[in-house]
Amino acid sequence: MNQVHIQEIECLLVLAEELHFGRTARRLGCSQSRVSQLIAALERRVGVRLVDRTSRSVGLSRFGAQFADEVRPAYETLNTVVAQARERASSGTLRRLNIGFHGSVYEELTEAFRRLRTHHDVTMALSEIPLGSPFSAVLEGRVDASLAELPVEDAALTVGFRFPPQDRLLAVSSSHPLARGGRADVEELAGLDMIHPVGDAPDYWMAARVPHRTPLGAPIRSTAGMTTVQEGLALVASGEHGMLVCRPLAERALRSDVRYLPVEGLDEPSQMGLIWRTDRTTPQLLALARLLQEEFARVKVPEPTPA
């Protein structure tokens, strides 16, 4: 492996896309003869013909196509690592965490992120993940961790920190009859069309967002889906739909056409977690979990009130 040059790998991958020596040379900023030299050198090192070239066409051999497919992920990963190292060097940090999140990033979170950078030289890159896909980005390695709603029942995932539980409220249109009472009973969910997140979340997670039945066994209808919270609130405001939301979201998403009601008999609170892949636990993630623990210990968060 120490004999294979990165430039040779890059040349093969570009040639696999262009299938033309001239276009490959232009993309790489070199001459066609240099492209030929790089491909020939790589073939000598690997010990097999990688490119079939005639006077009319250029293509990869069967072995060359397979080799390109196999080496491309490693090459792209190496490029990403080098780019991230360059970015960290320019910002004076040692590591960056990519964190996916649902909804909003609140003040306690940003303070923990600030302390992580100050005391551990770790910067944060944040990206919003689909509401109904809380775990995919983590499991696929696209983010280092996600801030998403619990529960988690997958041994491949670790909950590094559990945020304080919060009340769940029922969002209904301000014109809905339930809005006039100021409160709702859990059995009244059966009379609404509850909005559910759309995504690839496991069934147990989806059922925690919208129960299939009330405690007395009445089926709860859910025909409408949402990909964002704002989309769900728009559906609530415009019709007979209902949506269960956590209290912090309700407090930050006030609107005149939506009412948020406490629900008597709804025992399960809403709880967020910092979630990462079990086999990718790092000191940086453990440090972030510890800082979140310290931050929320300093801030008095009200416990869920009995419905």
mmCIF file of C-alpha atoms in Angstrom:
data_model
loop_
_atom_site.group_PDB
_atom_site.id
_atom_site.type_symbol
_atom_site.label_atom_id
_atom_site.label_comp_id
_atom_site.label_asym_id
_atom_site.label_seq_id
_atom_site.Cartn_x
_atom_site.Cartn_y
_atom_site.Cartn_z
ATOM 1 C CA MET A 1 0.000 0.000 0.000
ATOM 2 C CA ASN A 2 2.856 2.400 0.721
ATOM 3 C CA GLN A 3 3.825 2.188 -2.964
ATOM 4 C CA VAL A 4 0.448 3.381 -4.275
ATOM 5 C CA HIS A 5 0.276 7.132 -4.778
ATOM 6 C CA ILE A 6 -2.907 9.032 -4.023
ATOM 7 C CA GLN A 7 -2.598 10.854 -7.357
ATOM 8 C CA GLU A 8 -2.801 7.508 -9.180
ATOM 9 C CA ILE A 9 -6.000 6.588 -7.336
ATOM 10 C CA GLU A 10 -7.489 10.006 -8.043
ATOM 11 C CA CYS A 11 -6.598 9.687 -11.724
ATOM 12 C CA LEU A 12 -8.323 6.305 -12.016
ATOM 13 C CA LEU A 13 -11.483 7.560 -10.288
ATOM 14 C CA VAL A 14 -11.712 10.629 -12.534
ATOM 15 C CA LEU A 15 -11.100 8.494 -15.610
ATOM 16 C CA ALA A 16 -13.863 6.122 -14.461
ATOM 17 C CA GLU A 17 -16.264 9.086 -14.568
ATOM 18 C CA GLU A 18 -15.026 10.748 -17.762
ATOM 19 C CA LEU A 19 -14.000 7.683 -19.832
ATOM 20 C CA HIS A 20 -11.836 10.078 -21.806
ATOM 21 C CA PHE A 21 -8.138 10.832 -21.315
ATOM 22 C CA GLY A 22 -8.410 14.426 -22.526
ATOM 23 C CA ARG A 23 -11.276 15.353 -20.184
ATOM 24 C CA THR A 24 -9.548 13.539 -17.330
ATOM 25 C CA ALA A 25 -6.374 15.546 -17.965
ATOM 26 C CA ARG A 26 -8.320 18.815 -17.950
ATOM 27 C CA ARG A 27 -10.011 17.977 -14.645
ATOM 28 C CA LEU A 28 -6.697 17.054 -13.056
ATOM 29 C CA GLY A 29 -4.852 20.020 -14.559
ATOM 30 C CA CYS A 30 -2.198 17.940 -16.268
ATOM 31 C CA SER A 31 -1.339 16.547 -19.702
ATOM 32 C CA GLN A 32 -2.836 13.447 -21.333
ATOM 33 C CA SER A 33 0.567 11.801 -21.255
ATOM 34 C CA ARG A 34 0.680 12.345 -17.493
ATOM 35 C CA VAL A 35 -2.718 10.628 -17.163
ATOM 36 C CA SER A 36 -1.370 7.673 -19.150
ATOM 37 C CA GLN A 37 1.715 7.532 -16.914
ATOM 38 C CA LEU A 38 -0.361 7.550 -13.720
ATOM 39 C CA ILE A 39 -2.697 4.805 -14.935
ATOM 40 C CA ALA A 40 0.240 2.679 -16.132
ATOM 41 C CA ALA A 41 2.025 3.117 -12.797
ATOM 42 C CA LEU A 42 -1.103 2.071 -10.877
ATOM 43 C CA GLU A 43 -1.543 -0.994 -13.098
ATOM 44 C CA ARG A 44 2.050 -2.023 -12.401
ATOM 45 C CA ARG A 45 1.560 -1.660 -8.662
ATOM 46 C CA VAL A 46 -1.740 -3.575 -8.619
ATOM 47 C CA GLY A 47 -0.499 -6.141 -11.130
ATOM 48 C CA VAL A 48 -3.433 -6.183 -13.540
ATOM 49 C CA ARG A 49 -4.856 -4.130 -16.417
ATOM 50 C CA LEU A 50 -7.345 -1.590 -15.096
ATOM 51 C CA VAL A 51 -8.199 0.357 -18.265
ATOM 52 C CA ASP A 52 -9.185 -0.917 -21.708
ATOM 53 C CA ARG A 53 -8.172 1.661 -24.305
ATOM 54 C CA THR A 54 -8.680 1.560 -28.054
ATOM 55 C CA SER A 55 -8.468 4.207 -30.756
ATOM 56 C CA ARG A 56 -12.209 4.793 -30.389
ATOM 57 C CA SER A 57 -13.088 4.268 -26.738
ATOM 58 C CA VAL A 58 -11.824 4.187 -23.193
ATOM 59 C CA GLY A 59 -13.320 2.013 -20.461
ATOM 60 C CA LEU A 60 -12.392 0.243 -17.288
ATOM 61 C CA SER A 61 -11.687 -3.449 -17.353
ATOM 62 C CA ARG A 62 -13.915 -5.634 -15.207
ATOM 63 C CA PHE A 63 -11.178 -5.690 -12.571
ATOM 64 C CA GLY A 64 -10.658 -1.944 -12.954
ATOM 65 C CA ALA A 65 -14.354 -1.191 -12.449
ATOM 66 C CA GLN A 66 -14.450 -3.359 -9.342
ATOM 67 C CA PHE A 67 -11.256 -1.820 -7.993
ATOM 68 C CA ALA A 68 -12.595 1.719 -8.564
ATOM 69 C CA ASP A 69 -15.838 0.893 -6.727
ATOM 70 C CA GLU A 70 -13.907 -0.556 -3.810
ATOM 71 C CA VAL A 71 -11.321 2.202 -3.488
ATOM 72 C CA ARG A 72 -13.681 5.181 -3.998
ATOM 73 C CA PRO A 73 -15.180 5.180 -0.433
ATOM 74 C CA ALA A 74 -11.706 5.087 1.131
ATOM 75 C CA TYR A 75 -10.516 7.910 -1.139
ATOM 76 C CA GLU A 76 -13.558 10.061 -0.323
ATOM 77 C CA THR A 77 -13.122 9.379 3.392
ATOM 78 C CA LEU A 78 -9.474 10.415 3.183
ATOM 79 C CA ASN A 79 -10.459 13.615 1.378
ATOM 80 C CA THR A 80 -13.022 14.362 4.085
ATOM 81 C CA VAL A 81 -10.525 13.754 6.884
ATOM 82 C CA VAL A 82 -7.945 16.045 5.245
ATOM 83 C CA ALA A 83 -10.568 18.769 4.690
ATOM 84 C CA GLN A 84 -11.740 18.537 8.285
ATOM 85 C CA ALA A 85 -8.145 18.661 9.550
ATOM 86 C CA ARG A 86 -7.533 21.763 7.459
ATOM 87 C CA GLU A 87 -10.677 23.372 8.820
ATOM 88 C CA ARG A 88 -9.733 22.531 12.401
ATOM 89 C CA ALA A 89 -6.239 23.872 11.863
ATOM 90 C CA SER A 90 -7.611 27.176 10.581
ATOM 91 C CA SER A 91 -9.956 27.488 13.576
ATOM 92 C CA GLY A 92 -7.394 26.311 16.135
ATOM 93 C CA THR A 93 -9.406 23.268 17.317
ATOM 94 C CA LEU A 94 -8.523 19.590 17.548
ATOM 95 C CA ARG A 95 -11.799 17.895 16.652
ATOM 96 C CA ARG A 96 -15.245 18.559 15.275
ATOM 97 C CA LEU A 97 -18.465 16.807 16.218
ATOM 98 C CA ASN A 98 -21.308 16.604 13.725
ATOM 99 C CA ILE A 99 -24.591 16.702 15.632
ATOM 100 C CA GLY A 100 -28.036 16.194 14.140
ATOM 101 C CA PHE A 101 -31.028 17.685 15.913
ATOM 102 C CA HIS A 102 -34.817 17.852 15.922
ATOM 103 C CA GLY A 103 -36.648 21.121 16.365
ATOM 104 C CA SER A 104 -34.645 23.872 18.050
ATOM 105 C CA VAL A 105 -31.280 24.135 19.774
ATOM 106 C CA TYR A 106 -31.943 25.848 23.103
ATOM 107 C CA GLU A 107 -29.696 28.033 25.245
ATOM 108 C CA GLU A 108 -28.544 25.228 27.535
ATOM 109 C CA LEU A 109 -27.313 23.300 24.520
ATOM 110 C CA THR A 110 -25.426 26.196 22.996
ATOM 111 C CA GLU A 111 -23.730 26.864 26.346
ATOM 112 C CA ALA A 112 -22.590 23.232 26.528
ATOM 113 C CA PHE A 113 -21.287 23.517 22.960
ATOM 114 C CA ARG A 114 -19.386 26.708 23.881
ATOM 115 C CA ARG A 115 -17.754 25.016 26.857
ATOM 116 C CA LEU A 116 -16.840 21.994 24.727
ATOM 117 C CA ARG A 117 -14.927 24.232 22.375
ATOM 118 C CA THR A 118 -13.338 26.321 25.120
ATOM 119 C CA HIS A 119 -12.208 23.490 27.373
ATOM 120 C CA HIS A 120 -11.806 20.566 24.957
ATOM 121 C CA ASP A 121 -10.921 22.233 21.631
ATOM 122 C CA VAL A 122 -13.924 20.599 19.944
ATOM 123 C CA THR A 123 -16.095 22.537 17.509
ATOM 124 C CA MET A 124 -19.686 21.680 16.625
ATOM 125 C CA ALA A 125 -21.332 21.271 13.244
ATOM 126 C CA LEU A 126 -25.141 21.204 13.495
ATOM 127 C CA SER A 127 -27.630 19.910 10.960
ATOM 128 C CA GLU A 128 -31.366 19.390 11.273
ATOM 129 C CA ILE A 129 -32.463 15.784 10.754
ATOM 130 C CA PRO A 130 -35.888 14.693 9.467
ATOM 131 C CA LEU A 131 -38.526 14.615 12.172
ATOM 132 C CA GLY A 132 -39.505 11.017 11.468
ATOM 133 C CA SER A 133 -35.953 9.685 11.058
ATOM 134 C CA PRO A 134 -34.266 10.206 14.431
ATOM 135 C CA PHE A 135 -31.649 7.436 14.154
ATOM 136 C CA SER A 136 -30.764 6.924 10.476
ATOM 137 C CA ALA A 137 -28.108 9.632 10.237
ATOM 138 C CA VAL A 138 -26.369 8.258 13.336
ATOM 139 C CA LEU A 139 -26.529 4.617 12.279
ATOM 140 C CA GLU A 140 -25.252 5.456 8.800
ATOM 141 C CA GLY A 141 -22.384 7.558 10.172
ATOM 142 C CA ARG A 142 -23.552 10.842 8.615
ATOM 143 C CA VAL A 143 -23.522 12.489 12.055
ATOM 144 C CA ASP A 144 -21.615 11.631 15.221
ATOM 145 C CA ALA A 145 -24.704 11.943 17.412
ATOM 146 C CA SER A 146 -28.271 13.172 17.318
ATOM 147 C CA LEU A 147 -30.463 15.132 19.686
ATOM 148 C CA ALA A 148 -33.755 13.322 19.271
ATOM 149 C CA GLU A 149 -36.784 12.145 21.180
ATOM 150 C CA LEU A 150 -36.687 8.911 23.126
ATOM 151 C CA PRO A 151 -37.274 5.990 23.477
ATOM 152 C CA VAL A 152 -34.307 4.090 22.050
ATOM 153 C CA GLU A 153 -34.521 0.304 22.012
ATOM 154 C CA ASP A 154 -31.564 -0.556 19.804
ATOM 155 C CA ALA A 155 -28.365 -2.042 21.226
ATOM 156 C CA ALA A 156 -26.450 -0.375 18.385
ATOM 157 C CA LEU A 157 -27.346 3.016 19.888
ATOM 158 C CA THR A 158 -26.255 4.565 23.179
ATOM 159 C CA VAL A 159 -28.165 7.284 25.023
ATOM 160 C CA GLY A 160 -25.312 9.351 26.412
ATOM 161 C CA PHE A 161 -27.524 11.901 28.143
ATOM 162 C CA ARG A 162 -31.233 12.058 28.907
ATOM 163 C CA PHE A 163 -32.687 15.533 29.036
ATOM 164 C CA PRO A 164 -35.217 16.371 31.758
ATOM 165 C CA PRO A 165 -38.687 15.014 30.867
ATOM 166 C CA GLN A 166 -41.282 17.524 29.762
ATOM 167 C CA ASP A 167 -45.076 17.643 29.664
ATOM 168 C CA ARG A 168 -46.757 16.702 26.430
ATOM 169 C CA LEU A 169 -49.556 19.010 25.310
ATOM 170 C CA LEU A 170 -52.234 18.593 22.686
ATOM 171 C CA ALA A 171 -52.145 21.156 19.885
ATOM 172 C CA VAL A 172 -55.544 21.849 18.288
ATOM 173 C CA SER A 173 -56.999 24.604 16.171
ATOM 174 C CA SER A 174 -58.161 27.618 18.163
ATOM 175 C CA SER A 175 -61.588 27.071 16.560
ATOM 176 C CA HIS A 176 -61.844 23.436 17.652
ATOM 177 C CA PRO A 177 -64.438 22.700 20.389
ATOM 178 C CA LEU A 178 -61.716 21.278 22.654
ATOM 179 C CA ALA A 179 -59.935 24.647 22.643
ATOM 180 C CA ARG A 180 -62.835 26.248 24.511
ATOM 181 C CA GLY A 181 -62.386 23.982 27.528
ATOM 182 C CA GLY A 182 -58.718 24.698 28.091
ATOM 183 C CA ARG A 183 -57.988 21.011 28.828
ATOM 184 C CA ALA A 184 -58.503 17.654 27.143
ATOM 185 C CA ASP A 185 -58.927 14.089 28.319
ATOM 186 C CA VAL A 186 -56.732 11.394 26.817
ATOM 187 C CA GLU A 187 -59.855 9.549 25.629
ATOM 188 C CA GLU A 188 -60.739 12.566 23.466
ATOM 189 C CA LEU A 189 -57.727 11.826 21.274
ATOM 190 C CA ALA A 190 -59.909 9.173 19.644
ATOM 191 C CA GLY A 191 -62.072 11.936 18.199
ATOM 192 C CA LEU A 192 -59.183 13.639 16.425
ATOM 193 C CA ASP A 193 -57.066 12.828 13.410
ATOM 194 C CA MET A 194 -53.633 12.879 15.049
ATOM 195 C CA ILE A 195 -50.637 13.962 12.998
ATOM 196 C CA HIS A 196 -47.674 11.586 12.907
ATOM 197 C CA PRO A 197 -44.045 12.123 11.807
ATOM 198 C CA VAL A 198 -43.119 10.748 8.393
ATOM 199 C CA GLY A 199 -39.891 8.778 8.181
ATOM 200 C CA ASP A 200 -38.103 5.499 8.746
ATOM 201 C CA ALA A 201 -38.221 5.504 12.550
ATOM 202 C CA PRO A 202 -38.969 2.125 14.165
ATOM 203 C CA ASP A 203 -42.567 1.299 15.038
ATOM 204 C CA TYR A 204 -42.013 1.593 18.799
ATOM 205 C CA TRP A 205 -40.733 5.143 18.359
ATOM 206 C CA MET A 206 -43.653 6.112 16.133
ATOM 207 C CA ALA A 207 -46.115 4.639 18.652
ATOM 208 C CA ALA A 208 -44.578 6.812 21.364
ATOM 209 C CA ARG A 209 -45.308 9.900 19.246
ATOM 210 C CA VAL A 210 -48.915 8.911 18.453
ATOM 211 C CA PRO A 211 -50.439 6.090 20.542
ATOM 212 C CA HIS A 212 -52.471 3.564 18.584
ATOM 213 C CA ARG A 213 -55.213 3.440 21.238
ATOM 214 C CA THR A 214 -56.423 5.340 24.283
ATOM 215 C CA PRO A 215 -56.057 3.748 27.753
ATOM 216 C CA LEU A 216 -59.667 2.484 27.443
ATOM 217 C CA GLY A 217 -58.936 0.886 24.072
ATOM 218 C CA ALA A 218 -60.487 3.360 21.656
ATOM 219 C CA PRO A 219 -58.517 3.496 18.373
ATOM 220 C CA ILE A 220 -56.696 6.743 17.629
ATOM 221 C CA ARG A 221 -56.875 7.771 13.982
ATOM 222 C CA SER A 222 -53.751 9.139 12.291
ATOM 223 C CA THR A 223 -54.057 9.706 8.552
ATOM 224 C CA ALA A 224 -51.941 12.846 8.180
ATOM 225 C CA GLY A 225 -48.159 12.983 8.271
ATOM 226 C CA MET A 226 -45.655 15.788 8.763
ATOM 227 C CA THR A 227 -41.988 16.195 7.919
ATOM 228 C CA THR A 228 -41.458 19.311 10.061
ATOM 229 C CA VAL A 229 -43.049 20.729 13.189
ATOM 230 C CA GLN A 230 -44.158 23.851 11.323
ATOM 231 C CA GLU A 231 -45.887 21.691 8.746
ATOM 232 C CA GLY A 232 -47.710 19.888 11.565
ATOM 233 C CA LEU A 233 -48.804 23.127 13.201
ATOM 234 C CA ALA A 234 -50.136 24.400 9.874
ATOM 235 C CA LEU A 235 -52.242 21.241 9.559
ATOM 236 C CA VAL A 236 -53.492 21.658 13.119
ATOM 237 C CA ALA A 237 -54.503 25.267 12.511
ATOM 238 C CA SER A 238 -56.409 24.483 9.348
ATOM 239 C CA GLY A 239 -58.629 21.564 10.337
ATOM 240 C CA GLU A 240 -59.689 18.763 12.649
ATOM 241 C CA HIS A 241 -56.179 17.501 13.289
ATOM 242 C CA GLY A 242 -54.414 17.239 16.628
ATOM 243 C CA MET A 243 -50.735 16.947 17.438
ATOM 244 C CA LEU A 244 -48.858 16.041 20.615
ATOM 245 C CA VAL A 245 -45.977 18.408 21.348
ATOM 246 C CA CYS A 246 -43.614 18.970 24.273
ATOM 247 C CA ARG A 247 -44.093 22.010 26.512
ATOM 248 C CA PRO A 248 -40.846 23.813 25.471
ATOM 249 C CA LEU A 249 -41.922 23.648 21.824
ATOM 250 C CA ALA A 250 -45.374 24.983 22.701
ATOM 251 C CA GLU A 251 -43.809 27.883 24.586
ATOM 252 C CA ARG A 252 -41.602 28.786 21.616
ATOM 253 C CA ALA A 253 -44.184 28.219 18.874
ATOM 254 C CA LEU A 254 -47.025 30.446 20.014
ATOM 255 C CA ARG A 255 -49.567 31.313 17.330
ATOM 256 C CA SER A 256 -53.060 32.750 17.486
ATOM 257 C CA ASP A 257 -54.649 29.931 15.468
ATOM 258 C CA VAL A 258 -53.364 27.085 17.655
ATOM 259 C CA ARG A 259 -54.113 26.197 21.275
ATOM 260 C CA TYR A 260 -51.981 23.941 23.468
ATOM 261 C CA LEU A 261 -53.972 21.905 26.007
ATOM 262 C CA PRO A 262 -52.875 19.798 28.995
ATOM 263 C CA VAL A 263 -54.112 16.217 28.570
ATOM 264 C CA GLU A 264 -55.588 14.417 31.568
ATOM 265 C CA GLY A 265 -54.566 10.767 31.659
ATOM 266 C CA LEU A 266 -51.584 11.133 29.312
ATOM 267 C CA ASP A 267 -48.878 9.738 31.553
ATOM 268 C CA GLU A 268 -45.885 9.457 29.233
ATOM 269 C CA PRO A 269 -43.842 12.697 29.126
ATOM 270 C CA SER A 270 -41.659 13.816 26.267
ATOM 271 C CA GLN A 271 -37.918 13.319 26.689
ATOM 272 C CA MET A 272 -34.976 14.069 24.443
ATOM 273 C CA GLY A 273 -31.668 12.255 24.415
ATOM 274 C CA LEU A 274 -28.133 12.648 23.109
ATOM 275 C CA ILE A 275 -27.776 9.494 21.027
ATOM 276 C CA TRP A 276 -24.745 7.998 19.298
ATOM 277 C CA ARG A 277 -23.623 4.701 17.824
ATOM 278 C CA THR A 278 -22.418 2.355 20.553
ATOM 279 C CA ASP A 279 -19.383 1.286 18.520
ATOM 280 C CA ARG A 280 -18.410 4.910 17.909
ATOM 281 C CA THR A 281 -18.236 6.190 21.463
ATOM 282 C CA THR A 282 -15.483 8.813 21.661
ATOM 283 C CA PRO A 283 -13.980 10.949 24.439
ATOM 284 C CA GLN A 284 -15.481 14.009 22.748
ATOM 285 C CA LEU A 285 -19.022 12.587 22.916
ATOM 286 C CA LEU A 286 -18.531 11.575 26.536
ATOM 287 C CA ALA A 287 -17.281 15.086 27.291
ATOM 288 C CA LEU A 288 -20.362 16.598 25.634
ATOM 289 C CA ALA A 289 -22.654 14.316 27.659
ATOM 290 C CA ARG A 290 -20.886 15.360 30.851
ATOM 291 C CA LEU A 291 -21.178 19.054 30.010
ATOM 292 C CA LEU A 292 -24.894 18.669 29.299
ATOM 293 C CA GLN A 293 -25.308 16.957 32.656
ATOM 294 C CA GLU A 294 -23.544 19.849 34.385
ATOM 295 C CA GLU A 295 -25.475 22.491 32.440
ATOM 296 C CA PHE A 296 -28.905 21.071 33.190
ATOM 297 C CA ALA A 297 -27.949 20.501 36.824
ATOM 298 C CA ARG A 298 -27.377 24.260 37.093
ATOM 299 C CA VAL A 299 -30.667 25.140 35.415
ATOM 300 C CA LYS A 300 -33.831 24.278 37.319
ATOM 301 C CA VAL A 301 -36.089 22.498 34.831
ATOM 302 C CA PRO A 302 -39.675 21.957 36.010
ATOM 303 C CA GLU A 303 -40.810 18.342 36.266
ATOM 304 C CA PRO A 304 -43.882 17.285 34.278
ATOM 305 C CA THR A 305 -47.064 18.329 35.993
ATOM 306 C CA PRO A 306 -49.749 15.712 36.608
ATOM 307 C CA ALA A 307 -52.358 15.831 33.861
#
